[in-house]
Coordinates of C-alpha atoms and ligand atoms in Angstrom, one line a residue:
X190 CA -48.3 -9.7 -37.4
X191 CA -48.9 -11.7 -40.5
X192 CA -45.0 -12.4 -41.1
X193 CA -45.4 -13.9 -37.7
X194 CA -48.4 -16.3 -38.3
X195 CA -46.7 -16.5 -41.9
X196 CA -43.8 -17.9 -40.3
X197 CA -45.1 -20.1 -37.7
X198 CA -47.3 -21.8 -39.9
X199 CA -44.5 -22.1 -41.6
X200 CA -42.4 -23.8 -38.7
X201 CA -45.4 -26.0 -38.1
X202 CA -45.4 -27.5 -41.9
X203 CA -41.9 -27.6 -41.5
X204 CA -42.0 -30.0 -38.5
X205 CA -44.9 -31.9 -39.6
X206 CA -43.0 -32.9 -42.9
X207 CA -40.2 -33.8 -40.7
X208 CA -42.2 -35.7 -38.4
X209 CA -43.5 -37.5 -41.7
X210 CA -40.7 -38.4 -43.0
X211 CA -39.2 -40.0 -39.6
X212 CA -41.9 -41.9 -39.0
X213 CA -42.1 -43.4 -42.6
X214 CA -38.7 -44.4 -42.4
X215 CA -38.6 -45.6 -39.3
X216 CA -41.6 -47.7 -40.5
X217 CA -40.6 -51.2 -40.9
X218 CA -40.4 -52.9 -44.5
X219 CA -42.8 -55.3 -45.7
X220 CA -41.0 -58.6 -46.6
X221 CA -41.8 -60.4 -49.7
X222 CA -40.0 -64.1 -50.4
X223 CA -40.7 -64.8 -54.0
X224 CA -39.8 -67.8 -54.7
X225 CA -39.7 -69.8 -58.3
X226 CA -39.5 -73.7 -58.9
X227 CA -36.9 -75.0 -60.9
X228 CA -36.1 -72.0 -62.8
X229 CA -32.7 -72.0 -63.7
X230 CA -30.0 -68.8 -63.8
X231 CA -30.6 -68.7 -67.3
X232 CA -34.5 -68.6 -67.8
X233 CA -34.7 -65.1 -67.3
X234 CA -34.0 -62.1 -69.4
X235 CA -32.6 -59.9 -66.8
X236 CA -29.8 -62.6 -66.6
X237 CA -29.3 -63.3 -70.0
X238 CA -32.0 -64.6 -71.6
X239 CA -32.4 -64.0 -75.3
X240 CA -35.8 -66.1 -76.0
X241 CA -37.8 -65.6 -73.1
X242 CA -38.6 -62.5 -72.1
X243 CA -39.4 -61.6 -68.6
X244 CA -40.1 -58.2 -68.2
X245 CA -41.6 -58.0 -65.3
X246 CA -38.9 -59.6 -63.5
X247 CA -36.5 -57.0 -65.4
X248 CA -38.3 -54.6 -63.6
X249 CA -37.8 -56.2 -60.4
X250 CA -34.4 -55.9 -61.4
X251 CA -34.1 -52.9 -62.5
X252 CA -35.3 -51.5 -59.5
X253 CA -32.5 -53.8 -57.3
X254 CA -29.4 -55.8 -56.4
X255 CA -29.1 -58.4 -58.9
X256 CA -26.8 -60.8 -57.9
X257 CA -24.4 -63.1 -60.2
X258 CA -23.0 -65.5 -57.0
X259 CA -26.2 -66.1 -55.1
X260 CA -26.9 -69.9 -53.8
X261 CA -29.4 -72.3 -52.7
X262 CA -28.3 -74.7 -49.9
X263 CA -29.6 -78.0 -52.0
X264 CA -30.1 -78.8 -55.6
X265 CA -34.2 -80.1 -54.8
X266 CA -36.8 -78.4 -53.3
X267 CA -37.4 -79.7 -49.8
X268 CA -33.9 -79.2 -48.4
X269 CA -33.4 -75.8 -50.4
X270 CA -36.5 -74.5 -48.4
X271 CA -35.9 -76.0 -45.2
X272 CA -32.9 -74.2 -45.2
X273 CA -34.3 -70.8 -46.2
X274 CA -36.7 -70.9 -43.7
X275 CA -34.6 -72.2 -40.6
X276 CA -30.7 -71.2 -41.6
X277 CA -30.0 -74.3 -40.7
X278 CA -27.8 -76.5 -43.5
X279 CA -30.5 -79.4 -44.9
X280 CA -27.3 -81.5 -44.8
X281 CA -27.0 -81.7 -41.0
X282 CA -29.7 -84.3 -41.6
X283 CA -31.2 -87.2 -42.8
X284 CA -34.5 -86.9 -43.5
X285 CA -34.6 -83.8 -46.0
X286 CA -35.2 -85.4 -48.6
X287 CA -37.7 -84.3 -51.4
X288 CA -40.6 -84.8 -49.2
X289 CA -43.4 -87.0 -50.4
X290 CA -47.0 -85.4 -50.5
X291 CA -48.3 -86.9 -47.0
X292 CA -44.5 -86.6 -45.4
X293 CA -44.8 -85.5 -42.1
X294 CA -43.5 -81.6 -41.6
X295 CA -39.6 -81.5 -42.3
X296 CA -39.9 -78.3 -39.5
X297 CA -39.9 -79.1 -36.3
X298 CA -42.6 -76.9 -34.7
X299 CA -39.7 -75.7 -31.8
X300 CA -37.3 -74.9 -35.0
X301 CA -37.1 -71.3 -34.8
X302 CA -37.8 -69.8 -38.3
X303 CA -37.9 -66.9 -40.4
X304 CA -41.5 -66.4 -40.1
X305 CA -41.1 -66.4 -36.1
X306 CA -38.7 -63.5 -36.3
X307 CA -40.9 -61.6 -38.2
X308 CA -43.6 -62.4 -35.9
X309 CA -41.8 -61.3 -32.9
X310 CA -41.4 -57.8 -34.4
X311 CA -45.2 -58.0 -34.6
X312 CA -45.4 -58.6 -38.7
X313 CA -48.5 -60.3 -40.0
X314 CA -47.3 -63.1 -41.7
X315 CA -48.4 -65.5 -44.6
X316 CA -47.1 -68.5 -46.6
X317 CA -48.8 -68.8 -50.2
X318 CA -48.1 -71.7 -52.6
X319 CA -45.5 -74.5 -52.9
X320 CA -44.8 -75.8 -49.5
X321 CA -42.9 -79.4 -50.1
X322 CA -42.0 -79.2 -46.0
X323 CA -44.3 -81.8 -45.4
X324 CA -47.2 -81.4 -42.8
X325 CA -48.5 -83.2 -39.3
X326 CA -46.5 -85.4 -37.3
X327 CA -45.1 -88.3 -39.7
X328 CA -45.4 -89.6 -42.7
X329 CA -49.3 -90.4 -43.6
X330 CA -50.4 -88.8 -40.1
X331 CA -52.5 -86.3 -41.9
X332 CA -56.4 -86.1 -41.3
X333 CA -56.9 -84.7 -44.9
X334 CA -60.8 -84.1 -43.6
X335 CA -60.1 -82.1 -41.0
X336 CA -57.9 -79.9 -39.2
X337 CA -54.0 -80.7 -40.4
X338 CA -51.6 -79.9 -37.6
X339 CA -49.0 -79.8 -37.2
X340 CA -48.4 -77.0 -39.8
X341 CA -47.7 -73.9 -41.2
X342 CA -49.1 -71.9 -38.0
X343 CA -47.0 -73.8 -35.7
X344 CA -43.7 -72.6 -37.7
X345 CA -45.0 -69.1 -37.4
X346 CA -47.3 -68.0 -40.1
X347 CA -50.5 -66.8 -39.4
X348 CA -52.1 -67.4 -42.6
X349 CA -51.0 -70.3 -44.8
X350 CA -52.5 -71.1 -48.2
X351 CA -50.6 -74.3 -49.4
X352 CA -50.2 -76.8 -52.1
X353 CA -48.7 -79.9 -49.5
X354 CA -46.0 -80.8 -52.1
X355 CA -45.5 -80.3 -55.7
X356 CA -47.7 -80.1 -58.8
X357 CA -46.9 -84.0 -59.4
X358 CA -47.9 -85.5 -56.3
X359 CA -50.7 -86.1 -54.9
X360 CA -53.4 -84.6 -53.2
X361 CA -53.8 -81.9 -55.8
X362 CA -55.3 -79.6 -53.9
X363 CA -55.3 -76.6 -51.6
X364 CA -55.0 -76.6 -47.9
X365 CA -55.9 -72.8 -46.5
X366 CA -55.1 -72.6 -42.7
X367 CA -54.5 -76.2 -42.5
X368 CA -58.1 -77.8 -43.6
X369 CA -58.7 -78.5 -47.4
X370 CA -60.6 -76.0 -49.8
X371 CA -63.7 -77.1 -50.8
X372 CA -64.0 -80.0 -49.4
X373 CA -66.6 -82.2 -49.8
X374 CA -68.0 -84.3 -46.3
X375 CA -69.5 -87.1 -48.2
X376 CA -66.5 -87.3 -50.5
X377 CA -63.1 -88.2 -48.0
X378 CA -59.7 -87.8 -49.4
X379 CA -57.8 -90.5 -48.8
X380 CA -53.7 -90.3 -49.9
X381 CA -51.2 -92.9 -49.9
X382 CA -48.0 -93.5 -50.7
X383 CA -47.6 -96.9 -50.5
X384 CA -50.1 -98.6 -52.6
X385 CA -53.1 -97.7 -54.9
X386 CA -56.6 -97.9 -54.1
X387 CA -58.7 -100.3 -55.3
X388 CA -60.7 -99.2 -58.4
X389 CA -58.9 -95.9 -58.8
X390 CA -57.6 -95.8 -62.6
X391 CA -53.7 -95.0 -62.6
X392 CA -52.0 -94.0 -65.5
X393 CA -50.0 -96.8 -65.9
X394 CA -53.0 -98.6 -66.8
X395 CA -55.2 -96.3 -67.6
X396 CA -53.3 -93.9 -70.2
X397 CA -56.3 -93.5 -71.9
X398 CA -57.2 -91.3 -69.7
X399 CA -54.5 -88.6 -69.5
X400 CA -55.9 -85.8 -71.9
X401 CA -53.6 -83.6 -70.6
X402 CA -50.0 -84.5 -70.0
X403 CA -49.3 -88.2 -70.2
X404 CA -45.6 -89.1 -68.4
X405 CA -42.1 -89.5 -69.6
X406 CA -41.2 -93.1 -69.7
X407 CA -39.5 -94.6 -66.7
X408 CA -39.8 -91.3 -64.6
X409 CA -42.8 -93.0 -62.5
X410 CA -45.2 -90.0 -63.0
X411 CA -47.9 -93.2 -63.8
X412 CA -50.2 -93.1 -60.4
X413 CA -53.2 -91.3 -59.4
X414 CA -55.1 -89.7 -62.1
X415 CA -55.9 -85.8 -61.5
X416 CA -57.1 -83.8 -64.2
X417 CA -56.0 -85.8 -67.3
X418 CA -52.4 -85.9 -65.3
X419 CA -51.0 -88.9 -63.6
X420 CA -49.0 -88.2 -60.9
X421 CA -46.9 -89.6 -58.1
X422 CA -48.9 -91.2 -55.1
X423 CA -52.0 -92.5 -54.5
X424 CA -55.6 -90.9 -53.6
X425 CA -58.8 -91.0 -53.4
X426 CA -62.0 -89.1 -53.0
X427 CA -62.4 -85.3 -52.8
X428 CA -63.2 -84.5 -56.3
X429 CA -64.9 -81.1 -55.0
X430 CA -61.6 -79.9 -53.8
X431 CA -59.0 -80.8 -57.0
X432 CA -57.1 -78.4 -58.4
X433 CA -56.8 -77.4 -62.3
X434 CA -53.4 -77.4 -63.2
X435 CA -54.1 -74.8 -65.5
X436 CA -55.6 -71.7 -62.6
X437 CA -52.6 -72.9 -59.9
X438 CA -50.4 -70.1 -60.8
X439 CA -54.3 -67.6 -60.8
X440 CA -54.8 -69.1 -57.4
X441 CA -51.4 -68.3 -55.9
X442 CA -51.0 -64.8 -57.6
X443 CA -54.9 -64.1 -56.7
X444 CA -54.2 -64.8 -52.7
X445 CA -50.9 -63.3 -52.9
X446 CA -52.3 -60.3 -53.9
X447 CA -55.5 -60.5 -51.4
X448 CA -52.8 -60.7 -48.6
X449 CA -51.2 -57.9 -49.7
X450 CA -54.4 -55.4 -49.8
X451 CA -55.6 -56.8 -46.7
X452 CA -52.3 -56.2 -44.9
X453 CA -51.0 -53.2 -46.8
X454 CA -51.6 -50.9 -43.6
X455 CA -48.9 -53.0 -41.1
X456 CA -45.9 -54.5 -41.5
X457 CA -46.2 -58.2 -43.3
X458 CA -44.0 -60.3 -44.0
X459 CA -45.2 -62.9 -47.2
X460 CA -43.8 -66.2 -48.6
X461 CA -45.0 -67.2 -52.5
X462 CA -43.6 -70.2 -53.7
X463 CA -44.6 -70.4 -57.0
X464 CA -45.5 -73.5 -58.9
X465 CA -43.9 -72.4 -62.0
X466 CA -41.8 -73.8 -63.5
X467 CA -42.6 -76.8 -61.8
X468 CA -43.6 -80.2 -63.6
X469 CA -46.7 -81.1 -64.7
X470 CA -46.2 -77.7 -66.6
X471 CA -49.9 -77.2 -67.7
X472 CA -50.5 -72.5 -67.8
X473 CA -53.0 -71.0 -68.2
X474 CA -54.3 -70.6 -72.0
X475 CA -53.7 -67.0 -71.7
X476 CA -49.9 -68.4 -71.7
X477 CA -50.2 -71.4 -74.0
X478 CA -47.8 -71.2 -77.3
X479 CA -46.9 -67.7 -75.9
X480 CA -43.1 -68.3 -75.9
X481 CA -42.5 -71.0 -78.8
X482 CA -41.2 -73.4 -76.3
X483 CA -44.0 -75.2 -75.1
X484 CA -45.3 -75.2 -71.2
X485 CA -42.2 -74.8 -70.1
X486 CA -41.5 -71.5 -71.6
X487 CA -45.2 -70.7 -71.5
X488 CA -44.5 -71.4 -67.7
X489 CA -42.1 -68.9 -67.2
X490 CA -44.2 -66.4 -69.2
X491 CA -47.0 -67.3 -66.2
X492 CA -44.0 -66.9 -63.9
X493 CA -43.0 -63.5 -64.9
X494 CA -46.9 -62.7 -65.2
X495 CA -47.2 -63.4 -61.0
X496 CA -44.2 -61.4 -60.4
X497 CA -45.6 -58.2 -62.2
X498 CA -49.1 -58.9 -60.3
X499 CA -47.6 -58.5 -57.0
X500 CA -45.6 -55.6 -58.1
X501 CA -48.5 -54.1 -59.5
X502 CA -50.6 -55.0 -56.1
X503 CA -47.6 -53.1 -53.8
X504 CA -47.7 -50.0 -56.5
X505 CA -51.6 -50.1 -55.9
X506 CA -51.4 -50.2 -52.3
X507 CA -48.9 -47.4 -52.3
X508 CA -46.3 -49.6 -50.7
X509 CA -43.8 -50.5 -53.0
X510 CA -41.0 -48.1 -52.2
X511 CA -41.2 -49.6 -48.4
X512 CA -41.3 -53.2 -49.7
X513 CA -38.3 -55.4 -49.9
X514 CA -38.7 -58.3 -52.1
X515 CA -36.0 -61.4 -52.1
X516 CA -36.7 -62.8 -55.8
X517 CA -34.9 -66.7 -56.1
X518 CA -35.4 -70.2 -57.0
X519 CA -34.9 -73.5 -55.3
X520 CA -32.9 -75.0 -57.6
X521 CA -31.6 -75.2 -60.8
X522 CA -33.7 -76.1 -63.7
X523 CA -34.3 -79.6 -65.4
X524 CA -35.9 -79.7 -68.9
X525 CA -37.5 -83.2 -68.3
X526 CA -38.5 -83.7 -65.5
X527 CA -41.2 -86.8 -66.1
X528 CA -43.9 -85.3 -68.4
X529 CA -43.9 -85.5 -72.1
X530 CA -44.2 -81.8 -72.5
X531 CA -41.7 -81.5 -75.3
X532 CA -39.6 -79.1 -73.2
X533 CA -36.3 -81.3 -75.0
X534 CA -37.9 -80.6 -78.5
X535 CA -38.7 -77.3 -78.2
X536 CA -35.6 -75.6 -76.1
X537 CA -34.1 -74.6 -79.3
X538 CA -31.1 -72.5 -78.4
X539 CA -32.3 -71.7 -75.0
X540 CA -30.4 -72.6 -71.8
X541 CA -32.1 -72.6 -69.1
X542 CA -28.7 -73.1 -67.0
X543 CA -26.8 -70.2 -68.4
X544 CA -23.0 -70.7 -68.4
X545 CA -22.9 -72.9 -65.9
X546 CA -22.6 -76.9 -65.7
X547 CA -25.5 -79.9 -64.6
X548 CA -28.6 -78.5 -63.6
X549 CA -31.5 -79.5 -60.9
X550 CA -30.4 -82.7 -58.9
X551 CA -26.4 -81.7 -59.7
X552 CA -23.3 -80.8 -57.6
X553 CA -21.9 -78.6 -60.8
X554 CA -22.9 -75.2 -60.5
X555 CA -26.3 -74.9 -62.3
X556 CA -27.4 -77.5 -59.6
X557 CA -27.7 -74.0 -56.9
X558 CA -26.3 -71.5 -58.5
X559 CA -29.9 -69.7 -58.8
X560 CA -31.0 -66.0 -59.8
X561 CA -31.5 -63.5 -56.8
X562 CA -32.6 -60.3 -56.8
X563 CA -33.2 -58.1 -53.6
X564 CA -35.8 -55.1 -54.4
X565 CA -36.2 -52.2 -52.0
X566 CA -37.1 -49.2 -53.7
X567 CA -36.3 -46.6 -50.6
X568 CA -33.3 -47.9 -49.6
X569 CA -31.5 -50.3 -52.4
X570 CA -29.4 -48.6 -55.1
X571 CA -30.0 -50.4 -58.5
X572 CA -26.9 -52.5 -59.3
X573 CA -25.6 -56.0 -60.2
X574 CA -23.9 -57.5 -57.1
X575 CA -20.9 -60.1 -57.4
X576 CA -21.1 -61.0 -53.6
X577 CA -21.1 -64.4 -52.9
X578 CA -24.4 -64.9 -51.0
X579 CA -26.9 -68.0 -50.2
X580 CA -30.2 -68.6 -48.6
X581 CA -28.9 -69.7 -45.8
X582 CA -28.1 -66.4 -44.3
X583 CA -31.9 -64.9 -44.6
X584 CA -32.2 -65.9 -41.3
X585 CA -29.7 -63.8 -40.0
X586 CA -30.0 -61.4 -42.1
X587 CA -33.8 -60.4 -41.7
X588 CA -33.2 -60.5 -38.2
X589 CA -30.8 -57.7 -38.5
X590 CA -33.2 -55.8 -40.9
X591 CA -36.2 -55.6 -38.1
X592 CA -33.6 -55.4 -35.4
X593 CA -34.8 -58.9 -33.8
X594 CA -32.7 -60.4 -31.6
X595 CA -32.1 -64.1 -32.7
X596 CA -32.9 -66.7 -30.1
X597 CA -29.5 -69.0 -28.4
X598 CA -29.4 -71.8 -30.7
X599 CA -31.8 -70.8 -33.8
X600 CA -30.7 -70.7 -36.8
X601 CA -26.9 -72.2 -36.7
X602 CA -26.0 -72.1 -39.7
X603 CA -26.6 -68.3 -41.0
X604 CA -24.6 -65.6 -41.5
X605 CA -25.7 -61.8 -41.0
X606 CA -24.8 -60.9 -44.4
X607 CA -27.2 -58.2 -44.8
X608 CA -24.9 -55.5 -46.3
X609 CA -24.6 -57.7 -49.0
X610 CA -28.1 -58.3 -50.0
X611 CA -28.7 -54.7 -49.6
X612 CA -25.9 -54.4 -52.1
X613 CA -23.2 -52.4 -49.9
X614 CA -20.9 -54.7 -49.2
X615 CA -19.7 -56.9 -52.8
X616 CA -17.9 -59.5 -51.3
X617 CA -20.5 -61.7 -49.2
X618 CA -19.3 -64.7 -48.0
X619 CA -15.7 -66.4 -47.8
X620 CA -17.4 -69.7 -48.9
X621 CA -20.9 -71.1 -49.9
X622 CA -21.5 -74.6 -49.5
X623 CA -23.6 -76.6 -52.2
X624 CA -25.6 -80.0 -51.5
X625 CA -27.0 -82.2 -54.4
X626 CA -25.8 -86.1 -54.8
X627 CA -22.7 -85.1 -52.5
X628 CA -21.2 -82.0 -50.4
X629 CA -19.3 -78.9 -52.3
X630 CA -17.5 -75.9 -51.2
X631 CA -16.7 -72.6 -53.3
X632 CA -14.9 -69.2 -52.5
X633 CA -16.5 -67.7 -56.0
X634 CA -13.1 -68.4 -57.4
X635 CA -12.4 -72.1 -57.3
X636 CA -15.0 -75.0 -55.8
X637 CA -14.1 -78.4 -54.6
X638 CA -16.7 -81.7 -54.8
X639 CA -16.5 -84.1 -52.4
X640 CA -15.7 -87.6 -54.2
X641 CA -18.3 -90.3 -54.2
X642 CA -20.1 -93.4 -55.5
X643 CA -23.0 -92.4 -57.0
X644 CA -24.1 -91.9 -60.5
X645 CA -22.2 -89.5 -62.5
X646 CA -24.9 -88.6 -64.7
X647 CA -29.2 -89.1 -64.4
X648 CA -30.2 -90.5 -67.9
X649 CA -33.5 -89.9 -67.4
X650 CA -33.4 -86.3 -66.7
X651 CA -30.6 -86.0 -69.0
X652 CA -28.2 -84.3 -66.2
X653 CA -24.4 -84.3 -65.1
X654 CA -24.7 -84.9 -61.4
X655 CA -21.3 -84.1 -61.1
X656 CA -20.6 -87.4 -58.9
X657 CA -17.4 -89.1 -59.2
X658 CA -15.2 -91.1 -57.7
X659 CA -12.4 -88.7 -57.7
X660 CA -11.6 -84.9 -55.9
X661 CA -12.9 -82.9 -58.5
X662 CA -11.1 -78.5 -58.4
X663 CA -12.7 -76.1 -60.7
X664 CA -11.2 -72.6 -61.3
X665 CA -15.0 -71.3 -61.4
X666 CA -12.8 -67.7 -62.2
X667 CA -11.6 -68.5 -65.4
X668 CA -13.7 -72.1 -65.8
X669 CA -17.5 -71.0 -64.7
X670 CA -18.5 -74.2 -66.8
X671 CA -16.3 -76.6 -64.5
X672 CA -15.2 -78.1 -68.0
X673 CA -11.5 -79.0 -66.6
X674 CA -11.3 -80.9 -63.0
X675 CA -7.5 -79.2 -62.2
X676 CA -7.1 -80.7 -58.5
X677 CA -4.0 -83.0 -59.3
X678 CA -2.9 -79.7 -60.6
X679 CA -3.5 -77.8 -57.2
X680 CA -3.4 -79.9 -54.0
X681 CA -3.0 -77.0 -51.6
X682 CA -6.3 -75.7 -53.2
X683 CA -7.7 -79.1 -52.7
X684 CA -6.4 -79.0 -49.2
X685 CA -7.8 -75.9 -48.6
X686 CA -10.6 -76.3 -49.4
X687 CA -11.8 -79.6 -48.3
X688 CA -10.5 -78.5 -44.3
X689 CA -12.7 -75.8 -44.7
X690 CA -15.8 -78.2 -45.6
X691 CA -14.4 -80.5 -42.8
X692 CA -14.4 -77.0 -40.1
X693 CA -17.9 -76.7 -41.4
X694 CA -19.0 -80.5 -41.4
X695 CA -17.9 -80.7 -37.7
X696 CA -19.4 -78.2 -36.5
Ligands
LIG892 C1 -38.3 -86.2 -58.3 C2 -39.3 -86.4 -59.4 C3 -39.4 -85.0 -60.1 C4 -39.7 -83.9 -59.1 C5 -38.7 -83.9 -58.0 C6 -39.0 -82.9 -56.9 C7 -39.1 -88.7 -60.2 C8 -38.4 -89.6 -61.1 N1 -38.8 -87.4 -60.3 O1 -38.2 -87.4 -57.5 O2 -40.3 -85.1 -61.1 O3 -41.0 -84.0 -58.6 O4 -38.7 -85.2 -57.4 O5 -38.7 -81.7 -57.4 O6 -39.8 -89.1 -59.3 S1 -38.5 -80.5 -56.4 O7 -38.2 -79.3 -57.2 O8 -39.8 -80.3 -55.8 O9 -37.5 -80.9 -55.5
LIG893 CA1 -37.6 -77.2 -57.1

């Protein structure tokens, strides 16, 4: 009699465990898009590294698919997001451009997006931090006093807590679900982009005022005064509602983390575009001198610091293992990039663009060549992936993951390359193409740039662009540096190439 009680208890564990387990894997994965500003493939330790240490990231790492071929679609923010969000090549455009702060939203509201395939699964879903996709109808259409819509909600996320461009334009300040934080009444933003407003001090002729950053000559950093920082644009009014430079990367970790608590028992899926290592580069004290290279390297220090937070968050919320995180950057980095932060003084031996050529704004590899690292501790085997992968193809991709069909029409542009960001499959895609000054192709083995007229190199920033006015070939196997343009040496590679960029151009 007991045996028999003994061993249908037994039975019953038995099934319950089962049933426990089935359930939690059929459960589906939280989504986390991390993405970094400007930090280059070699800012980070876990690629290389040697003066900044970024352990938390390593962790990340450790813990994933880190991959050595991953692209963004565009060498700037605007069109590098647009893409990741939409799977949809910037380029087929002409208004992708980095956006100004009171650009109207890039997005089309009947664009299908990554967030809407999420949401159609029934995710929760939340954008936190840089935005640069512009908001409302057109340019300067935005009631900063009131309710701003077009936006974030109409693109699919149901919670949005946004900066509306970068850290160097104007208005500096939050917008949470569309209406400004802390708004003043009696104090009205007003923003422009066209010409200053009357008795506001600028700091072109007020750089007496800039106690904090003051700007690199000739970059045009010299307008509005926010903080001690002169930025680019215009505004007015809403004092109450400024950011500090130096609690942007608290306030983006601190709501990332708020979303994740609040949404830890259903599926979410959560967008954080850092600010880091974005200019004005102003951390937080707890950061400042931390890395011997100034607020640049003290920014990537901050950067590192978010990226442990929201590990830490998931750990705490006892939903890490079930979490996949996509860890990139927009672009390549760019060492000045208008403020006079002595980023060029102080980058002793580090290089921020690894072993590769040009950097932010450039067709050469370091222009999108970007680190990636997919993290999904109950299902991703820890490894370092040489599959040739790019943005584009989250769209496609994430669809396949939640098993959402993808709507006739959305998304044109991306590949279900899933395996490969998962880390089974190594190979990726047969070609990624790469959008800076002009349009580039590469296989992972040899990349082709589109000739052109425009500048071959940005003084200011101190960048190759990689423009010229001949076919440039690089062997990107045995040349990852593109040091030696070999196309009157290979025509058919030329050839092939470029009729595979035409295929795709025509399209
Ligand atoms: C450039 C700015 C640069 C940065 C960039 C956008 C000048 C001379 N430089 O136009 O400082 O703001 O735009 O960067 O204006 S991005 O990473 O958001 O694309
Ligand atoms: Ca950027």
């Amino acid at each position: 009699m007991s045996v028999s009680i003994g061993t249908s208890l037994l039975t019953v564990c038995a099934a319950s465990a089962k049933q426990k387990t089935t359930n939690e894997s059929q459960q589906k994965p939280n989504v986390i898009f991390l993405i970094a500003d400007d930090i280059g493939y070699g800012d980070l330790s876990c690629y290389g590294a040697k003066t900044i240490h970024t352990p938390n990231v390593d962790r990340l790492a450790d813990s994933g698919v880190r991959f050595t071929d991953a692209h963004a679609v565009a060498a700037t923010s605007t069109p590098s997001r647009y893409s990741l969000f939409t799977g949809h090549y910037a380029w087929r455009r002409n208004d992708t451009g980095v956006a100004d702060g009171d650009a109207g939203m890039v997005i089309r509201p009947e664009q299908p997006t990554v967030p809407d395939l999420f949401k159609a699964q029934g995710y929760t879903t939340g954008a936190i931090g840089k935005w640069h996709l512009g908001l409302a109808d057109r340019q300067g259409a935005q009631d900063w006093n009131n309710f701003i819509t077009p936006g974030p909600a109409d693109l699919g996320f149901d919670y949005s807590y946004i900066m509306a461009a970068t850290g160097d334009r104007v208005p500096c300040v939050w917008v949470e679900n569309q209406r400004v934080v802390n708004l003043d009444p009696n104090d009205p933003i007003e923003v422009s982009y066209s010409k200053p407003f009357e008795g506001e001090p600028l700091g072109k002729t007020h750089p007496e005022l800039l106690t904090k950053l003051k700007p690199s000559p000739n970059h045009g950093h010299d307008m509005a005064i926010v903080n001690g920082i002169s930025r680019i644009g215009y505004m007015k009014g809403g004092k109450q509602a400024l950011w500090e430079d130096e609690n942007i990367a608290d306030s983006i970790t601190m709501k990332a983390v708020q979303f994740i608590d609040t949404h830890k028992t259903e599926p979410f899926f959560l967008y954080v575009g850092t600010n880091d290592a974005h200019v004005p580069r102003w951390p937080h004290e707890r950061f400042v001198g931390k890395s011997g290279m100034g607020p640049r390297g003290d920014a990537l220090l901050q950067f590192d610091w978010t990226v442990g937070q929201i590990l830490d968050a998931l750990e705490e919320a006892g939903i890490a293992d079930n979490t996949l995180i996509v860890l990139s950057s927009d672009n390549g980095p760019v060492v000045d990039d208008g403020y006079a932060d002595q980023a060029v003084e102080l980058l002793g031996d580090h290089t921020p663009w690894g072993p590769f050529r040009g950097g932010k704004y450039s067709n050469y590899e370091a222009g999108t060549r970007v680190p990636l690292i997919v993290s999904w501790p109950e299902k991703v085997s820890p490894k370092v992936s040489p599959a040739l992968v790019s943005h584009v193809d989250l769209y496609a991709s994430m669809a396949d993951l939640i098993r959402q069909e993808i709507p006739a029409n959305a998304a044109p542009d991306s590949q279900n390359q899933l395996t490969a960001f998962l880390g089974e499959d190594e190979k990726g895609r047969d070609y990624v193409i790469e959008f800076a000054g002009a349009l580039s192709i590469s296989d992972g083995d040899w990349k082709y740039i589109t000739p052109n007229n425009k500048n071959a190199y940005n003084a200011l920033t101190n960048t190759e662009l990689g423009n010229s006015k001949e076919e440039q070939l690089y062997h990107l196997a045995s040349d990852p540096g593109e040091k030696s343009n070999v196309a009157e040496k290979y025509p058919d590679q030329v050839a092939r190439l470029k009729k595979m960029l035409e295929k795709e151009r025509n399209k």
